């Protein structure tokens, strides 16, 4: 797209935002004829103020219109259009809603519609629909930011901040899946701040887990471990405080599990084992795999994290044994995203014990269950590439077909 003139870029993004020329013209305060001439290149865009206004209406960064964005490649092996990631980045970097005192919103965004959108976005994430989320998150972020500004210190300020915190957390989760770890950290940091304004300790706790996941992927395992332990300590059930809610136990438990993986990453098997034990004790208080606070915390998920920690410690055989003894009924109640992620971990475990055929079977199982977990994740692409290099002879037809689809060399 770098070679396209700016008028063609404007037309491209107008179509991406599903705006007609007339609607676009109305929002700019221009005529439809003016828009048509700009898009055809018959009229030059040589004023900074006009380009800035167009970027505002289209909700894209000015550099995108000026020719410094990524090329759109629908066939991209990551399964997500790179310009969608740039759209999320641009929206996270917008500060209009943070300085709304200069330009207060003229109308209040409808919170009831936002609640439905947030619930649908969480459901989409747990079904591993990352491509769809990448396309919708810029708009959801924009709406949530506008609501957070519009409701200010009024009676609905807390709810608006809560919705923004959730959207930013979903953004962090999706960006992490797509390998955009630094951007995921920024989104998670923003979620922590919004969740604090909402006064929701549990939402803060889950947002901090997202921060730690990004740090872990950025190679900062000790910082990730410290964050999880600090927040888990503050949420820990305490004697004399009455029976903690299942929601509080779930957030406390998932923080312990994330800390256990971080400890395993730095080779501290004793700490990892102790944290898994504490999480198992917390899960026993729940007695079932109920998805409180969208954590999927419960007895089965403890075992999945135990297997993940074993992989981090290089104990592939132990990770496979944990998988073999899983409670299948409990496993099948977990979201597709969580189960597919476990299959990827099991593929890594099988490679550690040099069972390449079994590793391929696990990768294909993940692809059947939640295709985006494999097709959108750089981690899965690297795993597939490694499996193909280590396969003796010709890979299976299914694995070769997946490699072709992902543009991974066989």
Short mmCIF file of C-alpha atoms in Angstrom, two decimals:
data_model
loop_
_atom_site.label_atom_id
_atom_site.label_comp_id
_atom_site.label_asym_id
_atom_site.label_seq_id
_atom_site.Cartn_x
_atom_site.Cartn_y
_atom_site.Cartn_z
CA UNK A 1 0.00 0.00 0.00
CA UNK A 2 3.01 2.31 0.36
CA UNK A 3 2.88 3.21 -3.35
CA UNK A 4 -0.75 4.33 -3.27
CA UNK A 5 -1.49 8.07 -3.50
CA UNK A 6 -3.13 9.60 -0.45
CA UNK A 7 -6.55 9.83 -2.15
CA UNK A 8 -6.58 6.09 -2.72
CA UNK A 9 -5.59 5.59 0.90
CA UNK A 10 -8.50 7.73 2.03
CA UNK A 11 -10.87 5.65 -0.13
CA UNK A 12 -9.39 2.42 1.20
CA UNK A 13 -9.89 3.39 4.85
CA UNK A 14 -13.32 4.90 4.20
CA UNK A 15 -14.42 1.56 2.77
CA UNK A 16 -12.81 -0.28 5.68
CA UNK A 17 -14.88 1.86 8.05
CA UNK A 18 -17.95 1.06 5.92
CA UNK A 19 -18.77 4.70 5.29
CA UNK A 20 -20.38 5.93 2.11
CA UNK A 21 -18.89 8.98 0.42
CA UNK A 22 -21.91 10.98 1.56
CA UNK A 23 -21.59 9.97 5.22
CA UNK A 24 -17.85 10.64 5.11
CA UNK A 25 -18.45 14.05 3.52
CA UNK A 26 -21.06 14.95 6.13
CA UNK A 27 -18.67 14.14 8.98
CA UNK A 28 -15.99 16.30 7.38
CA UNK A 29 -18.37 19.13 6.60
CA UNK A 30 -17.54 18.77 2.90
CA UNK A 31 -19.51 17.90 -0.20
CA UNK A 32 -19.70 14.40 -1.70
CA UNK A 33 -18.14 15.86 -4.86
CA UNK A 34 -15.14 17.06 -2.84
CA UNK A 35 -14.64 13.58 -1.40
CA UNK A 36 -14.92 11.97 -4.82
CA UNK A 37 -12.30 14.32 -6.28
CA UNK A 38 -9.91 13.65 -3.39
CA UNK A 39 -10.23 9.90 -3.75
CA UNK A 40 -9.71 10.06 -7.53
CA UNK A 41 -6.67 12.29 -7.11
CA UNK A 42 -8.33 15.19 -8.92
CA UNK A 43 -8.01 17.32 -5.80
CA UNK A 44 -4.80 17.53 -3.76
CA UNK A 45 -4.63 17.15 0.00
CA UNK A 46 -1.88 19.61 0.81
CA UNK A 47 -3.09 21.06 4.12
CA UNK A 48 -1.99 19.42 7.36
CA UNK A 49 -5.22 20.46 9.10
CA UNK A 50 -7.38 18.73 6.48
CA UNK A 51 -5.35 15.50 6.57
CA UNK A 52 -5.54 15.57 10.38
CA UNK A 53 -9.32 15.96 10.27
CA UNK A 54 -9.67 13.09 7.79
CA UNK A 55 -7.52 10.88 10.04
CA UNK A 56 -9.76 11.77 12.98
CA UNK A 57 -12.93 10.84 11.09
CA UNK A 58 -11.43 7.59 9.77
CA UNK A 59 -9.91 6.81 13.19
CA UNK A 60 -6.45 6.05 11.78
CA UNK A 61 -3.05 7.47 12.53
CA UNK A 62 -1.94 10.27 10.21
CA UNK A 63 1.14 8.26 9.24
CA UNK A 64 -1.18 5.62 7.81
CA UNK A 65 -2.66 8.17 5.41
CA UNK A 66 0.76 9.60 4.61
CA UNK A 67 2.17 6.26 3.52
CA UNK A 68 3.97 4.75 6.50
CA UNK A 69 1.61 1.90 7.37
CA UNK A 70 2.02 -1.82 6.83
CA UNK A 71 0.93 -3.45 3.60
CA UNK A 72 -2.40 -5.19 3.65
CA UNK A 73 -1.98 -8.85 2.86
CA UNK A 74 -5.15 -10.91 3.20
CA UNK A 75 -3.13 -14.05 2.63
CA UNK A 76 -0.79 -13.23 5.52
CA UNK A 77 0.12 -16.50 7.31
CA UNK A 78 -0.65 -14.97 10.70
CA UNK A 79 -4.32 -14.97 9.74
CA UNK A 80 -4.76 -11.36 10.87
CA UNK A 81 -4.44 -8.32 8.64
CA UNK A 82 -1.45 -6.28 9.90
CA UNK A 83 -3.36 -3.04 9.44
CA UNK A 84 -5.85 -4.21 12.07
CA UNK A 85 -3.04 -4.46 14.60
CA UNK A 86 -1.98 -0.97 13.61
CA UNK A 87 -5.58 0.14 14.13
CA UNK A 88 -5.51 -1.18 17.70
CA UNK A 89 -2.12 0.46 18.24
CA UNK A 90 -3.38 3.81 16.94
CA UNK A 91 -6.43 3.70 19.20
CA UNK A 92 -4.36 2.81 22.28
CA UNK A 93 -2.08 5.74 21.49
CA UNK A 94 -4.94 8.23 21.22
CA UNK A 95 -5.20 10.63 24.15
CA UNK A 96 -8.33 12.53 23.19
CA UNK A 97 -10.40 10.83 25.88
CA UNK A 98 -7.78 11.60 28.51
CA UNK A 99 -7.84 15.33 27.84
CA UNK A 100 -11.57 15.64 27.19
CA UNK A 101 -11.62 18.93 29.11
CA UNK A 102 -10.55 20.62 25.85
CA UNK A 103 -13.31 19.06 23.79
CA UNK A 104 -16.04 17.49 25.96
CA UNK A 105 -18.24 14.89 24.21
CA UNK A 106 -21.50 16.29 22.88
CA UNK A 107 -23.51 13.14 23.62
CA UNK A 108 -23.35 10.19 26.00
CA UNK A 109 -22.57 6.81 24.42
CA UNK A 110 -25.23 4.16 25.28
CA UNK A 111 -23.82 1.93 28.02
CA UNK A 112 -26.37 -0.84 27.47
CA UNK A 113 -25.05 -1.41 23.94
CA UNK A 114 -21.48 -1.38 25.23
CA UNK A 115 -22.29 -4.02 27.85
CA UNK A 116 -23.53 -6.34 25.11
CA UNK A 117 -20.49 -5.59 22.95
CA UNK A 118 -18.10 -6.35 25.82
CA UNK A 119 -19.87 -9.63 26.64
CA UNK A 120 -19.73 -10.64 22.97
CA UNK A 121 -16.03 -9.73 22.77
CA UNK A 122 -15.20 -11.92 25.78
CA UNK A 123 -17.18 -14.78 24.28
CA UNK A 124 -15.33 -14.34 20.99
CA UNK A 125 -11.99 -14.44 22.76
CA UNK A 126 -12.83 -17.62 24.63
CA UNK A 127 -13.79 -19.17 21.30
CA UNK A 128 -10.40 -18.01 19.91
CA UNK A 129 -11.86 -15.73 17.23
CA UNK A 130 -8.84 -13.48 17.12
CA UNK A 131 -9.25 -12.28 13.54
CA UNK A 132 -12.76 -11.01 14.18
CA UNK A 133 -11.66 -9.33 17.41
CA UNK A 134 -8.72 -7.64 15.71
CA UNK A 135 -11.17 -6.07 13.27
CA UNK A 136 -13.62 -4.89 15.93
CA UNK A 137 -11.31 -3.83 18.77
CA UNK A 138 -10.37 -0.40 17.34
CA UNK A 139 -14.04 0.54 17.25
CA UNK A 140 -14.74 -0.92 20.70
CA UNK A 141 -11.75 0.90 22.17
CA UNK A 142 -12.89 4.15 20.61
CA UNK A 143 -16.41 3.74 21.98
CA UNK A 144 -15.21 2.74 25.46
CA UNK A 145 -12.78 5.65 25.59
CA UNK A 146 -15.54 8.04 24.54
CA UNK A 147 -17.87 6.67 27.22
CA UNK A 148 -15.16 6.95 29.88
CA UNK A 149 -14.73 10.61 28.97
CA UNK A 150 -18.40 11.39 28.52
CA UNK A 151 -19.58 10.08 31.86
CA UNK A 152 -16.74 11.81 33.73
CA UNK A 153 -17.52 11.99 37.44
CA UNK A 154 -21.25 11.34 37.01
CA UNK A 155 -23.31 8.45 38.37
CA UNK A 156 -22.25 6.13 35.54
CA UNK A 157 -18.54 6.95 35.68
CA UNK A 158 -17.68 3.72 37.51
CA UNK A 159 -19.47 1.53 35.00
CA UNK A 160 -17.91 3.35 32.05
CA UNK A 161 -14.44 2.87 33.55
CA UNK A 162 -15.23 -0.80 34.18
CA UNK A 163 -16.22 -1.34 30.55
CA UNK A 164 -13.10 0.44 29.32
CA UNK A 165 -10.95 -1.71 31.62
CA UNK A 166 -12.50 -4.85 30.15
CA UNK A 167 -12.05 -3.76 26.54
CA UNK A 168 -8.41 -2.85 27.20
CA UNK A 169 -7.92 -6.21 28.87
CA UNK A 170 -9.43 -8.04 25.88
CA UNK A 171 -7.11 -6.02 23.66
CA UNK A 172 -4.13 -7.12 25.76
CA UNK A 173 -5.23 -10.74 25.56
CA UNK A 174 -5.64 -10.69 21.77
CA UNK A 175 -2.40 -8.79 21.18
CA UNK A 176 -0.55 -11.32 23.31
CA UNK A 177 -1.92 -14.14 21.19
CA UNK A 178 -0.75 -12.33 18.06
CA UNK A 179 2.78 -11.96 19.42
CA UNK A 180 2.51 -8.17 19.97
CA UNK A 181 3.86 -8.41 23.50
CA UNK A 182 4.94 -4.82 24.11
CA UNK A 183 1.64 -3.48 22.82
CA UNK A 184 -0.16 -6.08 24.95
CA UNK A 185 1.70 -4.75 28.00
CA UNK A 186 0.56 -1.21 27.21
CA UNK A 187 -3.06 -2.32 26.84
CA UNK A 188 -2.85 -4.28 30.10
CA UNK A 189 -1.33 -1.28 31.91
CA UNK A 190 -4.21 0.87 30.66
CA UNK A 191 -6.66 -1.76 31.86
CA UNK A 192 -5.16 -1.66 35.35
CA UNK A 193 -5.66 2.12 35.53
CA UNK A 194 -9.25 1.97 34.29
CA UNK A 195 -10.04 -0.94 36.62
CA UNK A 196 -8.68 1.05 39.57
CA UNK A 197 -10.97 3.96 38.67
CA UNK A 198 -13.83 1.48 38.58
CA UNK A 199 -12.89 0.37 42.10
CA UNK A 200 -12.92 -3.33 41.15
CA UNK A 201 -10.10 -5.22 42.88
CA UNK A 202 -10.80 -8.42 40.97
CA UNK A 203 -10.72 -6.71 37.59
CA UNK A 204 -7.42 -5.11 38.63
CA UNK A 205 -6.13 -8.55 39.61
CA UNK A 206 -6.95 -10.12 36.25
CA UNK A 207 -5.53 -7.09 34.43
CA UNK A 208 -2.29 -7.47 36.38
CA UNK A 209 -2.18 -11.09 35.26
CA UNK A 210 -2.27 -9.77 31.67
CA UNK A 211 0.63 -7.44 32.48
CA UNK A 212 2.63 -10.35 33.85
CA UNK A 213 1.91 -12.50 30.79
CA UNK A 214 3.28 -9.78 28.52
CA UNK A 215 6.36 -9.36 30.70
CA UNK A 216 6.94 -13.11 30.70
CA UNK A 217 6.82 -13.19 26.90
CA UNK A 218 9.21 -10.22 26.81
CA UNK A 219 11.76 -12.23 28.77
CA UNK A 220 11.15 -10.54 32.14
CA UNK A 221 10.12 -13.62 34.11
CA UNK A 222 11.26 -12.33 37.52
CA UNK A 223 9.15 -9.19 37.16
CA UNK A 224 6.20 -11.34 36.10
CA UNK A 225 6.67 -13.58 39.13
CA UNK A 226 6.83 -10.61 41.50
CA UNK A 227 3.71 -8.98 40.08
CA UNK A 228 1.62 -12.13 40.38
CA UNK A 229 2.76 -12.83 43.92
CA UNK A 230 2.17 -9.27 45.12
CA UNK A 231 -1.37 -9.10 43.77
CA UNK A 232 -2.21 -12.66 44.84
CA UNK A 233 -1.07 -11.83 48.40
CA UNK A 234 -3.50 -8.90 48.52
CA UNK A 235 -6.38 -11.04 47.31
CA UNK A 236 -5.55 -14.11 49.40
CA UNK A 237 -8.35 -15.51 51.58
CA UNK A 238 -7.63 -14.63 55.19
CA UNK A 239 -8.82 -16.06 58.48
CA UNK A 240 -11.49 -13.92 60.08
CA UNK A 241 -12.67 -12.35 56.82
CA UNK A 242 -15.51 -14.80 56.33
CA UNK A 243 -15.83 -17.15 53.38
CA UNK A 244 -14.26 -15.54 50.31
CA UNK A 245 -16.39 -15.41 47.19
CA UNK A 246 -15.78 -17.91 44.36
CA UNK A 247 -14.80 -14.92 42.21
CA UNK A 248 -12.09 -13.81 44.62
CA UNK A 249 -10.76 -17.35 44.97
CA UNK A 250 -10.65 -17.68 41.19
CA UNK A 251 -8.64 -14.49 40.63
CA UNK A 252 -6.32 -15.37 43.53
CA UNK A 253 -5.84 -18.84 42.10
CA UNK A 254 -5.14 -17.78 38.52
CA UNK A 255 -2.48 -15.35 39.78
CA UNK A 256 -0.80 -18.21 41.64
CA UNK A 257 -0.87 -20.35 38.49
CA UNK A 258 0.64 -17.60 36.38
CA UNK A 259 3.31 -17.09 39.05
CA UNK A 260 4.07 -20.83 38.97
CA UNK A 261 4.77 -20.68 35.23
CA UNK A 262 6.98 -17.60 35.72
CA UNK A 263 8.94 -19.41 38.44
CA UNK A 264 9.36 -22.40 36.14
CA UNK A 265 10.61 -20.12 33.37
CA UNK A 266 13.54 -19.03 35.57
CA UNK A 267 14.20 -22.62 36.61
CA UNK A 268 12.90 -22.33 40.19
CA UNK A 269 11.15 -25.68 40.38
CA UNK A 270 10.65 -25.56 44.17
CA UNK A 271 8.78 -22.24 44.08
CA UNK A 272 6.77 -23.36 41.07
CA UNK A 273 5.76 -26.55 42.85
CA UNK A 274 4.76 -24.67 46.03
CA UNK A 275 2.64 -22.21 44.05
CA UNK A 276 0.89 -25.01 42.16
CA UNK A 277 0.15 -26.65 45.50
CA UNK A 278 -1.37 -23.45 46.88
CA UNK A 279 -3.44 -23.04 43.73
CA UNK A 280 -4.65 -26.62 43.98
CA UNK A 281 -5.75 -25.99 47.56
CA UNK A 282 -7.67 -22.89 46.43
CA UNK A 283 -9.30 -24.85 43.61
CA UNK A 284 -10.55 -27.46 46.05
CA UNK A 285 -12.68 -24.76 47.65
CA UNK A 286 -14.48 -24.40 44.31
CA UNK A 287 -14.77 -28.13 43.61
CA UNK A 288 -15.61 -27.57 39.95
CA UNK A 289 -14.32 -25.84 36.83
CA UNK A 290 -16.57 -22.78 36.81
CA UNK A 291 -15.43 -19.81 34.75
CA UNK A 292 -15.62 -17.10 37.43
CA UNK A 293 -14.26 -13.71 36.31
CA UNK A 294 -13.40 -15.38 32.98
CA UNK A 295 -10.36 -17.02 34.60
CA UNK A 296 -11.30 -20.68 33.89
CA UNK A 297 -9.84 -21.36 37.31
CA UNK A 298 -10.61 -24.73 38.84
CA UNK A 299 -9.12 -28.17 39.51
CA UNK A 300 -8.67 -29.01 35.83
CA UNK A 301 -7.01 -25.73 34.92
CA UNK A 302 -4.56 -26.26 37.78
CA UNK A 303 -3.47 -29.45 36.04
CA UNK A 304 -3.12 -27.64 32.72
CA UNK A 305 -0.84 -25.08 34.35
CA UNK A 306 1.06 -27.87 36.08
CA UNK A 307 1.75 -29.35 32.66
CA UNK A 308 2.74 -25.91 31.29
CA UNK A 309 5.18 -25.40 34.19
CA UNK A 310 6.68 -28.84 33.51
CA UNK A 311 7.27 -27.85 29.88
CA UNK A 312 9.00 -24.64 31.03
CA UNK A 313 11.25 -26.75 33.25
CA UNK A 314 12.06 -29.07 30.34
CA UNK A 315 10.19 -31.98 31.92
CA UNK A 316 8.35 -33.12 28.83
CA UNK A 317 7.54 -36.63 30.04
CA UNK A 318 5.94 -35.29 33.21
CA UNK A 319 3.83 -32.85 31.17
CA UNK A 320 2.60 -35.73 28.97
CA UNK A 321 1.76 -37.83 32.03
CA UNK A 322 -0.27 -34.96 33.46
CA UNK A 323 -2.20 -34.74 30.21
CA UNK A 324 -2.88 -38.49 30.18
CA UNK A 325 -4.49 -38.36 33.62
CA UNK A 326 -6.69 -35.30 32.98
CA UNK A 327 -10.35 -35.38 33.94
CA UNK A 328 -11.88 -35.32 30.44
CA UNK A 329 -15.25 -34.11 31.67
CA UNK A 330 -13.65 -31.15 33.43
CA UNK A 331 -11.37 -30.50 30.45
CA UNK A 332 -14.29 -30.33 28.05
CA UNK A 333 -16.01 -27.67 30.16
CA UNK A 334 -13.11 -25.26 29.62
CA UNK A 335 -13.28 -22.64 26.84
CA UNK A 336 -11.97 -23.68 23.43
CA UNK A 337 -9.15 -21.11 23.69
CA UNK A 338 -7.86 -22.66 26.91
CA UNK A 339 -8.05 -26.24 25.64
CA UNK A 340 -6.34 -25.38 22.35
CA UNK A 341 -3.57 -23.58 24.22
CA UNK A 342 -3.06 -26.73 26.29
CA UNK A 343 -2.73 -28.78 23.10
CA UNK A 344 0.02 -26.41 21.95
CA UNK A 345 1.81 -26.90 25.27
CA UNK A 346 1.45 -30.65 24.84
CA UNK A 347 2.95 -30.41 21.37
CA UNK A 348 5.95 -28.69 22.96
CA UNK A 349 6.09 -31.42 25.62
CA UNK A 350 6.13 -34.15 22.98
CA UNK A 351 8.99 -32.46 21.14
CA UNK A 352 10.97 -32.46 24.40
CA UNK A 353 10.79 -36.27 24.44
CA UNK A 354 11.34 -36.47 20.67
CA UNK A 355 7.90 -37.91 19.87
CA UNK A 356 7.43 -35.78 16.76
CA UNK A 357 4.44 -37.73 15.49
CA UNK A 358 2.55 -37.18 18.77
CA UNK A 359 3.55 -33.51 18.75
CA UNK A 360 2.07 -33.13 15.27
CA UNK A 361 -1.14 -34.82 16.42
CA UNK A 362 -1.45 -32.31 19.28
CA UNK A 363 -0.90 -29.38 16.95
CA UNK A 364 -3.59 -30.69 14.60
CA UNK A 365 -5.94 -31.22 17.55
CA UNK A 366 -5.49 -27.57 18.50
CA UNK A 367 -6.19 -26.53 14.91
CA UNK A 368 -9.39 -28.56 14.76
CA UNK A 369 -10.65 -27.20 18.06
CA UNK A 370 -9.73 -23.52 17.63
CA UNK A 371 -8.07 -22.77 14.26
CA UNK A 372 -7.06 -19.22 15.19
CA UNK A 373 -5.05 -20.52 18.14
CA UNK A 374 -2.73 -22.10 15.59
CA UNK A 375 -3.16 -19.92 12.50
CA UNK A 376 -2.92 -16.53 14.22
CA UNK A 377 -0.15 -17.26 16.71
CA UNK A 378 3.54 -16.84 15.81
CA UNK A 379 4.33 -19.33 18.59
CA UNK A 380 2.33 -22.03 16.79
CA UNK A 381 4.02 -21.20 13.47
CA UNK A 382 7.43 -21.63 15.08
CA UNK A 383 6.35 -24.92 16.60
CA UNK A 384 5.08 -26.21 13.25
CA UNK A 385 8.31 -25.18 11.54
CA UNK A 386 10.32 -27.03 14.19
CA UNK A 387 8.19 -30.15 13.78
CA UNK A 388 8.65 -30.15 10.02
CA UNK A 389 12.43 -29.82 10.38
CA UNK A 390 12.54 -32.78 12.77
CA UNK A 391 10.16 -35.02 10.83
CA UNK A 392 11.87 -37.98 9.23
CA UNK A 393 10.62 -38.55 5.73
CA UNK A 394 7.41 -36.99 4.45
CA UNK A 395 5.11 -35.32 6.99
CA UNK A 396 1.51 -36.48 7.26
CA UNK A 397 -0.92 -35.11 4.70
CA UNK A 398 -2.78 -33.16 7.41
CA UNK A 399 0.39 -31.55 8.74
CA UNK A 400 1.61 -30.73 5.23
CA UNK A 401 -1.77 -29.16 4.41
CA UNK A 402 -1.61 -27.02 7.55
CA UNK A 403 1.93 -25.97 6.67
CA UNK A 404 0.82 -24.95 3.18
CA UNK A 405 -2.06 -22.92 4.60
CA UNK A 406 0.28 -21.13 7.01
CA UNK A 407 3.02 -20.65 4.38
CA UNK A 408 5.47 -22.67 6.48
CA UNK A 409 8.05 -24.48 4.36
CA UNK A 410 7.72 -28.27 4.34
#
